[in-house]
CSV table of C-alpha atoms in Angstrom, one decimal:
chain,number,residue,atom,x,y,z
A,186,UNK,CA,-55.4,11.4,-77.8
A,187,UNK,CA,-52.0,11.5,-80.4
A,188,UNK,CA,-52.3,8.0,-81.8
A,189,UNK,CA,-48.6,7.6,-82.9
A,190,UNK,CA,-48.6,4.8,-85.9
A,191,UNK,CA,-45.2,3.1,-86.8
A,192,UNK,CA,-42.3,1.3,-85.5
A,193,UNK,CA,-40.9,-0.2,-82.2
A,194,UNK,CA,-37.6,-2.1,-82.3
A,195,UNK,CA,-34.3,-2.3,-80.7
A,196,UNK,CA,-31.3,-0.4,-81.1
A,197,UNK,CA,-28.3,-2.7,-80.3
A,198,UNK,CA,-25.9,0.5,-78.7
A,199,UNK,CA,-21.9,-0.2,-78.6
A,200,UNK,CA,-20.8,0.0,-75.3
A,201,UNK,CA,-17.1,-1.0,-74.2
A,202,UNK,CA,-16.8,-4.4,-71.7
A,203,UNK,CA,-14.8,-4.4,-68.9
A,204,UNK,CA,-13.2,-7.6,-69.9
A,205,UNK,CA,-11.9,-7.0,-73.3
A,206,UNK,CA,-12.6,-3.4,-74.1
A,207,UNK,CA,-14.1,-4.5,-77.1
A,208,UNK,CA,-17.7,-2.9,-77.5
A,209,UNK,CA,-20.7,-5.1,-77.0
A,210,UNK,CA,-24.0,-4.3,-77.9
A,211,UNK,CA,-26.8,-3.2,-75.2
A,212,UNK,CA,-30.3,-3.3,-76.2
A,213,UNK,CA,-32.6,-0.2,-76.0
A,214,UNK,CA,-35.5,0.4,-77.0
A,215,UNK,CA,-36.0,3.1,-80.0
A,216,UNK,CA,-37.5,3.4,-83.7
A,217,UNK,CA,-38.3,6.7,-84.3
A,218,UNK,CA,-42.2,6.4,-84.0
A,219,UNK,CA,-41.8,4.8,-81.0
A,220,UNK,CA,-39.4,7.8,-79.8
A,221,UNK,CA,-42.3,10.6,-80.6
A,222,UNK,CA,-44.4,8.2,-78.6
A,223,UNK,CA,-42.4,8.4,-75.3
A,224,UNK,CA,-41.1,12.0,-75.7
A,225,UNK,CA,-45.4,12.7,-76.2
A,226,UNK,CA,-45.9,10.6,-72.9
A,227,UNK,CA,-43.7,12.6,-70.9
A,228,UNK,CA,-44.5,16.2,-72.1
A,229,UNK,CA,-47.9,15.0,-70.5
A,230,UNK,CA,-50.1,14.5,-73.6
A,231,UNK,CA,-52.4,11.7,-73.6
A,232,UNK,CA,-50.5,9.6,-76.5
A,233,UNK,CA,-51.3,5.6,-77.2
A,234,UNK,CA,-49.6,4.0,-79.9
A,235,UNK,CA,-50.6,1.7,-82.9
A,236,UNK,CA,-47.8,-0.7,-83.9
A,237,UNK,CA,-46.7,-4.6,-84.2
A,238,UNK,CA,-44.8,-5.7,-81.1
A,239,UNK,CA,-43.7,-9.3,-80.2
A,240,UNK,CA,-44.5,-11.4,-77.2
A,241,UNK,CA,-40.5,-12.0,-77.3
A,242,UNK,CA,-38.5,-10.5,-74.3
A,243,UNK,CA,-37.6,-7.4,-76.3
A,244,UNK,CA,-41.3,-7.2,-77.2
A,245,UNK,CA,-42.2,-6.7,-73.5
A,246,UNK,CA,-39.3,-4.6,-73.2
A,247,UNK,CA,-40.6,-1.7,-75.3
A,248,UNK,CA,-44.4,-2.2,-74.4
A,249,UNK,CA,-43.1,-1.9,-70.9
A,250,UNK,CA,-40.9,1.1,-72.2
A,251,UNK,CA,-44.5,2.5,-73.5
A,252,UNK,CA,-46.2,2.5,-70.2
A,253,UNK,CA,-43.5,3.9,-68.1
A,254,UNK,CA,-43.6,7.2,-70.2
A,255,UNK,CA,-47.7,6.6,-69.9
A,256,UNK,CA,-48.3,5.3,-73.5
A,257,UNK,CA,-51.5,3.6,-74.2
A,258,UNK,CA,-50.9,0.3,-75.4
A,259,UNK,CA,-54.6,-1.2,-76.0
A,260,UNK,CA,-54.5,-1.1,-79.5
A,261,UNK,CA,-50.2,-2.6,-79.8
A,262,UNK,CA,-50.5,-5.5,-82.4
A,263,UNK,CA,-48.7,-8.9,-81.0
A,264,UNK,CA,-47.5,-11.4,-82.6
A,265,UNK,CA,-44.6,-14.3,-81.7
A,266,UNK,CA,-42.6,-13.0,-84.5
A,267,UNK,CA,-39.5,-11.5,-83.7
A,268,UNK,CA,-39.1,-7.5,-82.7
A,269,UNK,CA,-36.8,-5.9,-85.9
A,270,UNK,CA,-33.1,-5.2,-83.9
A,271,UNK,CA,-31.0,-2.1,-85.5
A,272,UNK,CA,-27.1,-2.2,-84.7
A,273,UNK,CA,-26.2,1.1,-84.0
A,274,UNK,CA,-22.3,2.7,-84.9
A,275,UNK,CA,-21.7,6.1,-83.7
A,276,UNK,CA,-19.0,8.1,-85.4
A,277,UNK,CA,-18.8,11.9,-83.7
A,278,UNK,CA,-21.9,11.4,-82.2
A,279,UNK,CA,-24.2,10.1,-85.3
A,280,UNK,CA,-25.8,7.0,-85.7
A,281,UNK,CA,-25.8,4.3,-88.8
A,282,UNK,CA,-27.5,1.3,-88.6
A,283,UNK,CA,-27.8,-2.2,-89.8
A,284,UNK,CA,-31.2,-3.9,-89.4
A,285,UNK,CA,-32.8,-7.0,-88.9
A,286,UNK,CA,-36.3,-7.0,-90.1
A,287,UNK,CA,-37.1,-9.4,-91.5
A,288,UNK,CA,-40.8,-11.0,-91.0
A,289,UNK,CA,-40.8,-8.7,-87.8
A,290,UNK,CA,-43.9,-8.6,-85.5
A,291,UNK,CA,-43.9,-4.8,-86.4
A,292,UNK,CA,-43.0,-5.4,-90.3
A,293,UNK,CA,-46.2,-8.2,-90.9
A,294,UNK,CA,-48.6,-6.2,-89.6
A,295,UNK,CA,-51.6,-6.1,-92.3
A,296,UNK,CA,-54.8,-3.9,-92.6
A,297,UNK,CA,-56.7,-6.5,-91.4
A,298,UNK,CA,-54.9,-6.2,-88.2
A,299,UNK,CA,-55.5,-2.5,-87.6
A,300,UNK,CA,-57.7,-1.5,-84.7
A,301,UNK,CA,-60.8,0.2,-84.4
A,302,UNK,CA,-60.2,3.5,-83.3
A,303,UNK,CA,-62.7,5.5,-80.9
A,304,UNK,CA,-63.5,9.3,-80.6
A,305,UNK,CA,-60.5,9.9,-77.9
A,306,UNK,CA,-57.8,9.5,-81.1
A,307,UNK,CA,-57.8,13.3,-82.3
A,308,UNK,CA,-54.1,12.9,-84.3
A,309,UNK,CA,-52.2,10.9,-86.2
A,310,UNK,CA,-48.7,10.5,-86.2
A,311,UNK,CA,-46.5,8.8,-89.0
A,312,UNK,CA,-43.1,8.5,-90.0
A,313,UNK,CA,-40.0,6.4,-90.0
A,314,UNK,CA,-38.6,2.8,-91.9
A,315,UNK,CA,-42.3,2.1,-91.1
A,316,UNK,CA,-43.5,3.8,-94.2
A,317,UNK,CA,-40.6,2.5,-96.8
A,318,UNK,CA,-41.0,-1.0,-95.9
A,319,UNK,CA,-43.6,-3.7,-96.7
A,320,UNK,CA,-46.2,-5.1,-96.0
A,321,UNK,CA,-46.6,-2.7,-92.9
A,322,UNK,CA,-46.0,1.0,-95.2
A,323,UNK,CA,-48.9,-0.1,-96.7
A,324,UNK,CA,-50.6,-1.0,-93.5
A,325,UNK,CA,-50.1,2.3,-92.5
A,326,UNK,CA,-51.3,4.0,-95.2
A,327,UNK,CA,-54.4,1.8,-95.0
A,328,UNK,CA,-54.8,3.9,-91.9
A,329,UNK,CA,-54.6,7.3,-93.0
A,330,UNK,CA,-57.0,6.3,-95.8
A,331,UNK,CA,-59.3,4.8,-93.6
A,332,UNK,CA,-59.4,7.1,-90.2
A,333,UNK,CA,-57.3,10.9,-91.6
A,334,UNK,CA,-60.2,12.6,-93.0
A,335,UNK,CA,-61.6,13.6,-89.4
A,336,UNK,CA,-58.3,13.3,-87.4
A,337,UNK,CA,-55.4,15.8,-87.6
A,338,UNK,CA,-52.6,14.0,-89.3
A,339,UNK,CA,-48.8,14.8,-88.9
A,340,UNK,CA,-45.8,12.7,-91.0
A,341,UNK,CA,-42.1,13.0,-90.5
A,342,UNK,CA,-40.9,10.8,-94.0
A,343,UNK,CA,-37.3,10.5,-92.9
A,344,UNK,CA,-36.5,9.2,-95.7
A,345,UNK,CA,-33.7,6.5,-95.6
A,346,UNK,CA,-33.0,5.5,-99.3
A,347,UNK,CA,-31.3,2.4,-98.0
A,348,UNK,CA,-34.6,0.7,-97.1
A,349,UNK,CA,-36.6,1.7,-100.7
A,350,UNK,CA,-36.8,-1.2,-102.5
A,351,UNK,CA,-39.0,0.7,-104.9
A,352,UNK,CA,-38.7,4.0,-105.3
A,353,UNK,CA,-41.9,4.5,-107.7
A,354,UNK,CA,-44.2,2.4,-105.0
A,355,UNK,CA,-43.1,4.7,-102.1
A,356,UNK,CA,-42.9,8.0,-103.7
A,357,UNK,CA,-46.4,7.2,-104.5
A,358,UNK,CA,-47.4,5.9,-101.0
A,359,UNK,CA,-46.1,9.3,-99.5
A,360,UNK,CA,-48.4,11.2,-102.5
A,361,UNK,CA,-51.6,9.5,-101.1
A,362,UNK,CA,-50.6,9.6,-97.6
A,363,UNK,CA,-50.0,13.5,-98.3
A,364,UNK,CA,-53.5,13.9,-99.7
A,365,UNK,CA,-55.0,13.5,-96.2
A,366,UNK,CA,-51.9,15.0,-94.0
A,367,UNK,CA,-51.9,18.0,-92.4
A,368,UNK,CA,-48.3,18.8,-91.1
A,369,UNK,CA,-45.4,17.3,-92.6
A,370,UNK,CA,-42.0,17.7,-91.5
A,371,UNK,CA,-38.8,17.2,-93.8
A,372,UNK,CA,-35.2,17.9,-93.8
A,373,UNK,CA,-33.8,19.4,-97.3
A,374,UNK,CA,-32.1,15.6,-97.8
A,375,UNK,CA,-36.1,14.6,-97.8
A,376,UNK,CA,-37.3,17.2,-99.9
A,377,UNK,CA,-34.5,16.4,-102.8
A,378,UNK,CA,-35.4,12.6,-102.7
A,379,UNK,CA,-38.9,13.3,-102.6
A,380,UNK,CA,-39.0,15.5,-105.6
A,381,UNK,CA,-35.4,15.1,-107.9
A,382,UNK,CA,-34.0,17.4,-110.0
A,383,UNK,CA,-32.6,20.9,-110.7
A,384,UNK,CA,-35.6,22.9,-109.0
A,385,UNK,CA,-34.4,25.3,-106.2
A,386,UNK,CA,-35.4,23.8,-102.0
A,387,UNK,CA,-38.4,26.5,-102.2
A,388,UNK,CA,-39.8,25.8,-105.7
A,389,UNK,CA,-39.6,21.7,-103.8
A,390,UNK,CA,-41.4,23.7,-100.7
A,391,UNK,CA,-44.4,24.7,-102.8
A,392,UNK,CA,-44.9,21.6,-104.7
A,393,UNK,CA,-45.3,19.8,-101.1
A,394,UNK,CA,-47.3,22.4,-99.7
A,395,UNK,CA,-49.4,21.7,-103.1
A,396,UNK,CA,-50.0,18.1,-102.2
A,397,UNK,CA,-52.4,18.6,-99.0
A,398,UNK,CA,-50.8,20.0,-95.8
A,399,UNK,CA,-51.6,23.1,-94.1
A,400,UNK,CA,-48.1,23.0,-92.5
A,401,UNK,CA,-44.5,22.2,-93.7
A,402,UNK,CA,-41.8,22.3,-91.0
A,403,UNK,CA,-38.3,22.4,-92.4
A,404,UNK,CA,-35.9,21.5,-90.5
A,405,UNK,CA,-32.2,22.4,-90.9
A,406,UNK,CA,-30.4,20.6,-88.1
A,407,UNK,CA,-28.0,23.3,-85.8
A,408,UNK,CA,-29.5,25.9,-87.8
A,409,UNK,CA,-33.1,25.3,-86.5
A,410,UNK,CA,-36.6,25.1,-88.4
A,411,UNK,CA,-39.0,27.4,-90.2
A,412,UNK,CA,-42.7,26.5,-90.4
A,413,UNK,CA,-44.7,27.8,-93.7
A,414,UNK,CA,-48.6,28.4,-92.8
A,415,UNK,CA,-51.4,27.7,-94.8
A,416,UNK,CA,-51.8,31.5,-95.2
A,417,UNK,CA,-48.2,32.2,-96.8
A,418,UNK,CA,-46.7,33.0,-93.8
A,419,UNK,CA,-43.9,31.5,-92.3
A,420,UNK,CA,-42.2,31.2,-89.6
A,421,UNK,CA,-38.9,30.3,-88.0
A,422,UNK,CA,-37.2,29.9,-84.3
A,423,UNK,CA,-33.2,29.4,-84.0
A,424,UNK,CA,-31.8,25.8,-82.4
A,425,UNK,CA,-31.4,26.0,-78.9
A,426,UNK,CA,-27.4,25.6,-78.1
A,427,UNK,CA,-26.2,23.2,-76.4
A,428,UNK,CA,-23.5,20.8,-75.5
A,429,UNK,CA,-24.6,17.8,-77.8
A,430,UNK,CA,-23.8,14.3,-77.2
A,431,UNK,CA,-25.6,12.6,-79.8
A,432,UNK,CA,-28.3,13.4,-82.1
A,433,UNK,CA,-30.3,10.0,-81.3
A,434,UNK,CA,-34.0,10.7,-81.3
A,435,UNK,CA,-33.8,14.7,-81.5
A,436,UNK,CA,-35.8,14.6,-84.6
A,437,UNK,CA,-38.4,12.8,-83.0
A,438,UNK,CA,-38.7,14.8,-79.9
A,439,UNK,CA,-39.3,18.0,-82.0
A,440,UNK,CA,-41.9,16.0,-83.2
A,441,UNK,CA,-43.6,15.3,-80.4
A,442,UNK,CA,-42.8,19.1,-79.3
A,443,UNK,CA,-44.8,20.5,-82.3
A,444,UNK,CA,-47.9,18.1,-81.5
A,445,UNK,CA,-48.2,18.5,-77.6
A,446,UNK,CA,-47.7,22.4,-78.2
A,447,UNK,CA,-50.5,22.5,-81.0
A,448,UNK,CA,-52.6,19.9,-79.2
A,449,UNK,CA,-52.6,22.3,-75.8
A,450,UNK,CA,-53.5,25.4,-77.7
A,451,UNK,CA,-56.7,23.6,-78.9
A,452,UNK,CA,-55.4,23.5,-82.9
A,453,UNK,CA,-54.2,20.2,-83.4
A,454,UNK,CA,-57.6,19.3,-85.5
A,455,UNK,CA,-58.2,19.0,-88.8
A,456,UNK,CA,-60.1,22.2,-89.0
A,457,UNK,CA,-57.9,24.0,-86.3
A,458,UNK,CA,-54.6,23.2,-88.0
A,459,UNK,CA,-55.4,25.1,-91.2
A,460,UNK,CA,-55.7,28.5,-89.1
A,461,UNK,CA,-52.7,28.5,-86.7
A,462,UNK,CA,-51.5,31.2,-86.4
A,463,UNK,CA,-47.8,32.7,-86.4
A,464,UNK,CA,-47.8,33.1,-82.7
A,465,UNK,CA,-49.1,29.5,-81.9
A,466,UNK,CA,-46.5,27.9,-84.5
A,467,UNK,CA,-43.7,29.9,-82.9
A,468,UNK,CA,-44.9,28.4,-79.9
A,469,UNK,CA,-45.0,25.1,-80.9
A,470,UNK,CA,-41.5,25.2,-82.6
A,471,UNK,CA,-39.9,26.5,-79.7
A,472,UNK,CA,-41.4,24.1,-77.5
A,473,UNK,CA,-40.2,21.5,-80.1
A,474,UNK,CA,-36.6,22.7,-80.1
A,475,UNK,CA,-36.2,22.9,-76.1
A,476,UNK,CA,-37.2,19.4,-75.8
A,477,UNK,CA,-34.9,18.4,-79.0
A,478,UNK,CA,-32.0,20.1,-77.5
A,479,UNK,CA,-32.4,18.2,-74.4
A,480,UNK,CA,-32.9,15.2,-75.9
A,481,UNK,CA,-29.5,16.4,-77.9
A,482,UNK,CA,-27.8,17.1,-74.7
A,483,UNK,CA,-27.7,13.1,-73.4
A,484,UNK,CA,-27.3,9.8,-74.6
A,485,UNK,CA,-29.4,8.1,-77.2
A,486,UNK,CA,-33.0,9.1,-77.3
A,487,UNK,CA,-34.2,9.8,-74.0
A,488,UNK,CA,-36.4,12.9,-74.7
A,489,UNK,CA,-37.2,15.6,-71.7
A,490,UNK,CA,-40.0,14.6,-68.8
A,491,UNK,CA,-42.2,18.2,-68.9
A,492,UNK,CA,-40.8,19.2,-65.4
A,493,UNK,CA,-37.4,19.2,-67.5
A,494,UNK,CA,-38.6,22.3,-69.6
């Protein structure tokens, strides 16, 4: 099992009323963990996920959301504390936010909450607001510390400077959470937070391949990803091309793609990951940029059932 650890909330999506013509809001449920979850579920991997969710009506809505795409949800977290809603604006198909997350059922979660976790979980997925905001960033990586060195461990940072309060504390979270990761994914807009200054993207490359992982996947929108091994070699596949709508929840979906691909070809391990090679990476990115691309290809984040591919 992919144990996918992070948020759940609501994205608040304009759509126009038939009254006014004024947009209203419609709820749907999203967070970018949450997303890799789902997109996991329906490429037919076992996947359960480890996250706070309320017993509110959008609570239910998203565990419900979690089993439909055949998420495990024994080890969910509930409180009554409210599920953290994010007001979505769309301008030429990309989305800003504004969030409401404060003292969220997913946001208090503490280490003393966490589940025990049983032979099944193989991986680890982090990523998201999940790891820039407290108490839960910490929560979460009061996980990795306590369960990564025998699981394979992937993290997507996605870093959104808006929600760093501190940028010292969560530059250093990432460092220790990178000790004991495997594959991490960024964008160059990650790389350049992660590490400021003058350096050049691949000189940033090798001082986060010289933190832990085996695997970097960078990740250059339209212009597709390149994967560097653990041997030197890398490796990259083009974007597939298609008619996009929005770009809601494509990230994530590659995601997922890149786990279920590895986690099929026996490699998504903590020993295995270290010696994939070129030919199982290139089929794991492609597999990760189909499902993107579909996911690309509709509204919001409604990544690809496996049939689909």
């Amino acid at each position: 099992m992919i144990l996918c650890c992070g948020e759940a909330l609501i994205d608040m999506i304009p759509s126009p009323t038939l009254e006014s013509g004024r947009d209203g809001f419609v709820p749907h449920s999203g967070g970018a963990v949450f997303n890799t979850a789902i997109a996991l579920g329906r490429l037919g991997v076992q996947t359960g996920m480890v996250t706070g969710l309320s017993t509110d009506m959008f609570g239910q809505q998203l565990a419900d959301a979690l089993r439909a795409s055949h998420v495990d949800v024994s080890r969910v977290i509930q409180s009554d504390r409210p599920t953290t809603l994010a007001f979505v604006k769309l301008t030429d198909g990309h989305a800003t936010y504004s969030f409401f997350d404060e003292n969220t059922a997913g946001r208090m979660i503490r280490p003393e909450d966490l589940p025990d976790l049983t032979d099944e979980v193989s991986a680890l997925f982090f990523g998201g607001i999940s790891l820039a905001v407290e108490p839960c960033a910490d929560t979460y990586a009061a996980l990795v510390e306590r369960e990564g060195a025998g699981r394979a461990v992937m993290m997507d940072p996605n870093i959104r400077p808006g929600f760093i309060k501190n940028a010292d504390r969560y530059r250093d979270r990432l460092a220790r959470m990178l000790r004991l990761t495997d594959i991490v994914k960024v964008s160059d807009e990650d790389l350049n937070w992660i590490y400021p200054g003058p350096e050049s993207l691949q000189a940033k490359l090798d001082m986060l391949r010289g933190t832990g992982p085996k695997i970097v996947v960078l990740t250059r929108g339209g212009e597709g990803a390149t994967a560097y091994l653990s041997d030197g070699t890398d490796v990259s596949v083009a974007a597939e091309r298609v008619t996009a709508v929005d770009t809601v929840g494509a990230g994530d979906t590659f995601n997922a793609g890149v786990m279920a691909s590895l986690s099929e070809q026996g490699v998504l391990t903590k020993t295995g990951v270290s010696e994939v090679s070129a030919d199982q990476m290139r089929s794991a990115l492609t597999l990760a940029a189909k499902s993107a691309a579909i996911t690309v290809s509709r509204a919001g984040a409604n990544p690809p059932w496996r049939e689909e591919l």
